Short mmCIF file of C-alpha atoms in Angstrom, two decimals:
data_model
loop_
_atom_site.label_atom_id
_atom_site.label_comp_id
_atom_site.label_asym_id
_atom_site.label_seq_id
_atom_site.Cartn_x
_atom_site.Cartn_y
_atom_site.Cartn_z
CA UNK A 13 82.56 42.95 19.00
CA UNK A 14 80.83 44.71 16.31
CA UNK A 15 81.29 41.70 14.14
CA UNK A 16 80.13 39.34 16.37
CA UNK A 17 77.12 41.57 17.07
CA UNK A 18 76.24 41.42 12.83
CA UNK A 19 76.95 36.98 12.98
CA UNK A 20 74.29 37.42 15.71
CA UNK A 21 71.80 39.25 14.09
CA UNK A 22 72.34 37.08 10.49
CA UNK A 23 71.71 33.64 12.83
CA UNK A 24 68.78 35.50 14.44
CA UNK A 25 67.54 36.64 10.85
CA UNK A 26 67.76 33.23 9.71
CA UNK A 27 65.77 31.32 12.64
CA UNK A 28 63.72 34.10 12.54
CA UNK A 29 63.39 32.79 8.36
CA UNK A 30 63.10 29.36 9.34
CA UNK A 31 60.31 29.72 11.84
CA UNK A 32 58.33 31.49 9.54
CA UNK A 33 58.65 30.11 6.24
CA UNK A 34 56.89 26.74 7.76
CA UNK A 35 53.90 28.54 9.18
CA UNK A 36 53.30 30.30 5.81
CA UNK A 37 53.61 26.38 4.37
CA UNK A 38 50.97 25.45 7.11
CA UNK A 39 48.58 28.10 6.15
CA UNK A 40 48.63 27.39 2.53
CA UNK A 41 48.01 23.75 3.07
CA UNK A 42 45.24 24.32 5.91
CA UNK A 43 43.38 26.36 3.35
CA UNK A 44 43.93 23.59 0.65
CA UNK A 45 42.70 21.12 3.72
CA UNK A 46 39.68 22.72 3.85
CA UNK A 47 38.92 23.63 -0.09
CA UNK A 48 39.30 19.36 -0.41
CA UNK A 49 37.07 19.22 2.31
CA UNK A 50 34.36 20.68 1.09
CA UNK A 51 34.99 19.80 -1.99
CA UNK A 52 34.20 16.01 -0.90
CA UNK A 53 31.41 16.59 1.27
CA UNK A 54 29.60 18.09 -1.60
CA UNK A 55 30.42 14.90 -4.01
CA UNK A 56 29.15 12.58 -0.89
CA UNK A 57 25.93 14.67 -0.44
CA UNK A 58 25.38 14.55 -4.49
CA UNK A 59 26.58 10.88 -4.70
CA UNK A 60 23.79 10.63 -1.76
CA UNK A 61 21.21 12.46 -3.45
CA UNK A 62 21.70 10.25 -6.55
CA UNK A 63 21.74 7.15 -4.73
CA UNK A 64 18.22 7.99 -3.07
CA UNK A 65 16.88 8.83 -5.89
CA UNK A 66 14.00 5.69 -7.08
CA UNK A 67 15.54 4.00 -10.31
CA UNK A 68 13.67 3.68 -12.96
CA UNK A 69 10.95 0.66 -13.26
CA UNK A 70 10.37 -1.43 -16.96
CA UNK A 71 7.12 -3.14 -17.55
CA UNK A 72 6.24 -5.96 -20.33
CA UNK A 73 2.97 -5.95 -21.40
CA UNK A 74 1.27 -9.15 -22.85
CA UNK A 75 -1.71 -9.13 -24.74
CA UNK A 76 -4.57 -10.61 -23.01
CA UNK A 77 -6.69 -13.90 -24.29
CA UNK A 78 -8.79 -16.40 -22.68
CA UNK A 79 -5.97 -18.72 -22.19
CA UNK A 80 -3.69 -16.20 -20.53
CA UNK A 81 -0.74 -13.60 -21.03
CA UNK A 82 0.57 -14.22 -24.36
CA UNK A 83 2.66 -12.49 -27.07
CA UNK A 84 4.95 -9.10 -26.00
CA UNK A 85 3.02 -5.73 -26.59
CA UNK A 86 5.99 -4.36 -25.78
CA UNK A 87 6.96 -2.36 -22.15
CA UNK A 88 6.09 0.88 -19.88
CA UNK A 89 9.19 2.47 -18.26
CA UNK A 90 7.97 3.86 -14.92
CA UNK A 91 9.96 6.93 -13.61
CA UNK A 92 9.35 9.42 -11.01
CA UNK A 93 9.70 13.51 -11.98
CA UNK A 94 9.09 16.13 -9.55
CA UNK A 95 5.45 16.02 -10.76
CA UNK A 96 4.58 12.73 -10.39
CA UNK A 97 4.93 9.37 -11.45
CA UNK A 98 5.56 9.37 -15.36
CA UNK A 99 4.53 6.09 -17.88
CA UNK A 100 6.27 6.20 -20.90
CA UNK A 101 4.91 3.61 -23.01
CA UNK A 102 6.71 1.35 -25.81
CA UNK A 103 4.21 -0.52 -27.33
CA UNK A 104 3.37 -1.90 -30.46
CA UNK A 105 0.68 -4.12 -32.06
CA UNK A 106 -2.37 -2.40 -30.43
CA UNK A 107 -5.50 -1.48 -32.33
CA UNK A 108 -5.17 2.56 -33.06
CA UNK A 109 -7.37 5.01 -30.74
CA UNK A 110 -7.78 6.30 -27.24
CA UNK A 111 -7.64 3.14 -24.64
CA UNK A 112 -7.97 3.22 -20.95
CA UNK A 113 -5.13 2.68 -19.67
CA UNK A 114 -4.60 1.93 -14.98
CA UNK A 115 -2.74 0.69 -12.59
CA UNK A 116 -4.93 -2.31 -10.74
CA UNK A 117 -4.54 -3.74 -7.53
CA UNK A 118 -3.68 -7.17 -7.86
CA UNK A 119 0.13 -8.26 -9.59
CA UNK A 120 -1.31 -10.92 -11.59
CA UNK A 121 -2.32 -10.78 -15.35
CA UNK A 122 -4.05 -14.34 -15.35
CA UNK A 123 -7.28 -15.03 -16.84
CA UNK A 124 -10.07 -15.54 -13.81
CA UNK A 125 -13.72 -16.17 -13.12
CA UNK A 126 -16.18 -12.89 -13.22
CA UNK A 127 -20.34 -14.05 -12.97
CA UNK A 128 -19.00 -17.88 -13.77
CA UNK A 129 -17.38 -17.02 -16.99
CA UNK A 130 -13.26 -16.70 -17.69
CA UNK A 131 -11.84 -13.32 -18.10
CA UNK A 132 -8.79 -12.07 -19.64
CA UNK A 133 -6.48 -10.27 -16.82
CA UNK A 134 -9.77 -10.69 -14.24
CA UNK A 135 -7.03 -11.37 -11.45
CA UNK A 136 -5.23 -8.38 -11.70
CA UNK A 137 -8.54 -6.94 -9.30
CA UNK A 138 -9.88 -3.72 -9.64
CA UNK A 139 -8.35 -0.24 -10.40
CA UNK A 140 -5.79 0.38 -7.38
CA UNK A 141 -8.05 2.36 -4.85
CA UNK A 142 -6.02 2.86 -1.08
CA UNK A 143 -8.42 4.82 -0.54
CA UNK A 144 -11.05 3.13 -0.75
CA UNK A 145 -13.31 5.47 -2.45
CA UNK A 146 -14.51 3.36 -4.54
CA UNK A 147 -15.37 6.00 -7.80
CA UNK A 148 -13.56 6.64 -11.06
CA UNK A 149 -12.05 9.79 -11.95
CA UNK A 150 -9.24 12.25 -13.03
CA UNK A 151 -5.23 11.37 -12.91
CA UNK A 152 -5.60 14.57 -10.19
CA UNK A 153 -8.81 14.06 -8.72
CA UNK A 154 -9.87 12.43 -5.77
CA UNK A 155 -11.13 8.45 -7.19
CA UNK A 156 -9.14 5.59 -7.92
CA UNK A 157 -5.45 6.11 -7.55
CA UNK A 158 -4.54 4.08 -10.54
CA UNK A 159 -6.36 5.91 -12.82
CA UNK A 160 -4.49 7.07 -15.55
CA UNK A 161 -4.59 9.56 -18.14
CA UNK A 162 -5.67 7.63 -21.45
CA UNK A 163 -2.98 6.02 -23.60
CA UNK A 164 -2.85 7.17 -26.92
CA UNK A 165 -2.47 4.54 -29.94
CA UNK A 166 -1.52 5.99 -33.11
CA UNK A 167 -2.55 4.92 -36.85
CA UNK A 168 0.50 1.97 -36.75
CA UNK A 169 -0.91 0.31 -33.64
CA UNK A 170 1.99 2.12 -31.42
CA UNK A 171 1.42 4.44 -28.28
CA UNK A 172 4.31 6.04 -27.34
CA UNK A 173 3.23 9.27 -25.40
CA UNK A 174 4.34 9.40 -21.68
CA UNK A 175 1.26 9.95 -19.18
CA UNK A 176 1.52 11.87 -15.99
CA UNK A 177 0.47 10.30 -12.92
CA UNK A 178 0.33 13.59 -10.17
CA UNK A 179 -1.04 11.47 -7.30
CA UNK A 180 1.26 8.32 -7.57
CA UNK A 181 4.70 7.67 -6.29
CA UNK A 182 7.02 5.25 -7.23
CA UNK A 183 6.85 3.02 -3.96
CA UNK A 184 3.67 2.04 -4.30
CA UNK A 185 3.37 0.65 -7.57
CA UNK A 186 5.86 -2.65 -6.55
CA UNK A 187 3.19 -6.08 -7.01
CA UNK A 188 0.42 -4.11 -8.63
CA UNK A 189 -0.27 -4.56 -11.89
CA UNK A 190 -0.78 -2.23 -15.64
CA UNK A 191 -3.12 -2.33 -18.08
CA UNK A 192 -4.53 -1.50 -21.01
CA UNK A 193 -8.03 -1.53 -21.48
CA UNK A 194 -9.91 -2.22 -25.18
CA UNK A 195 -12.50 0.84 -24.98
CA UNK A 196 -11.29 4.81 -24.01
CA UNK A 197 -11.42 6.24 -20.80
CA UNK A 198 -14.13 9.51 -20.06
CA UNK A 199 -13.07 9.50 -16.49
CA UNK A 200 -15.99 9.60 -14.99
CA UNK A 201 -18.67 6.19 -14.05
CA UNK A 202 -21.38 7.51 -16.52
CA UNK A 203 -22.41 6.85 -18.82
CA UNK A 204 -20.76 3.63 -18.61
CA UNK A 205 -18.40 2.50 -14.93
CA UNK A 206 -14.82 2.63 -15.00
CA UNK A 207 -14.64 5.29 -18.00
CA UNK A 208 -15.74 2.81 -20.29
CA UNK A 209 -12.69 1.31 -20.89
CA UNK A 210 -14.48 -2.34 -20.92
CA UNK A 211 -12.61 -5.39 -21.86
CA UNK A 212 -8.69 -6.21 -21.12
CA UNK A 213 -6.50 -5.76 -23.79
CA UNK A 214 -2.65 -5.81 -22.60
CA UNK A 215 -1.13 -6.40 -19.20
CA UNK A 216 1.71 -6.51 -17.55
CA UNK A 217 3.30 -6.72 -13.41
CA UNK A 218 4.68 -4.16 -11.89
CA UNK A 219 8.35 -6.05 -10.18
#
């Protein structure tokens, strides 16, 4: 009896073993269920996050003539930054100072009439005003929304000096078109309108 009473307890030992052994299993690959888990869901949300994020934008400019866009200036990449919309210019070939440099309305660079006479990049419209309020001004202030700070040329003819745009966002700037202008820019309408910046020197659409 008393050894059948000790083969009883061993086989009772032993299920007892077997049940448990499995649940232990479970619980170690529960907890590596949910570390995987999570460890996906935050690669989907950052995959997400990347995939929202606005790709970059790369603009040719042309320099301007009478007879239309013609020879490369080079390009403006277009990026967006927690600040603002950024234009980081690549150009080359551009007589050395401070130039005006906007976003206009229209996404054409062709020459058109102004008073009867042809000009250079006259389709490309006005500086790109939403708002319609119809006055020149600061990147930040409350004018034109494609006004820009002023591009910066350097003694070789190249401008290469990103510009801030606070007000802009990417979205908006699809079918408009950028330029630079031949004169500076003093943000303001006086002493001469639109900053001065006067003629149209390089252009380029916006796609």
């Amino acid at each position: 009896a008393s050894i059948l009473t000790h083969f009883r307890m061993a086989r009772a030992t032993e299920m007892y073993r077997g049940i448990r052994l499995p649940f232990h299993s479970f619980q170690k690959e529960d907890s590596m269920n949910h570390r995987l888990t999570y460890l996906c869901g935050g690669l989907l949300l950052a995959a997400s996050a990347a995939a929202s994020a606005s790709p970059d934008m790369t603009v040719t400019l042309n320099v301007l003539s009478e007879a239309g866009p013609g020879a490369s200036a080079g390009t403006v990449t277009i990026s967006d930054s927690k600040h603002g919309v950024v234009f980081t210019p690549a150009l080359k070939g551009i007589a050395p100072d401070m130039r005006g440099f906007h976003v206009h309305e229209n996404g054409s660079c062709a020459t058109a009439d102004k008073d009867g006479k042809p000009v250079p990049g006259q389709a490309a419209g006005g500086h790109y005003d939403p708002v319609k309020s119809c006055k020149h001004g600061t990147p930040w202030g409350s004018g034109h929304r494609g006004d820009l700070p002023a591009l910066y040329v350097d003694a070789y003819g190249a401008a290469a000096n990103p510009v801030l745009a606070p007000r802009l966002k990417l979205s908006e700037l699809k079918g408009k078109a950028l330029m630079v202008h031949a004169g500076g820019d003093n943000h303001a309408d006086h002493p001469a309108p639109l900053g001065g910046g006067g003629a149209r020197m390089a252009c380029g659409v916006i796609k």
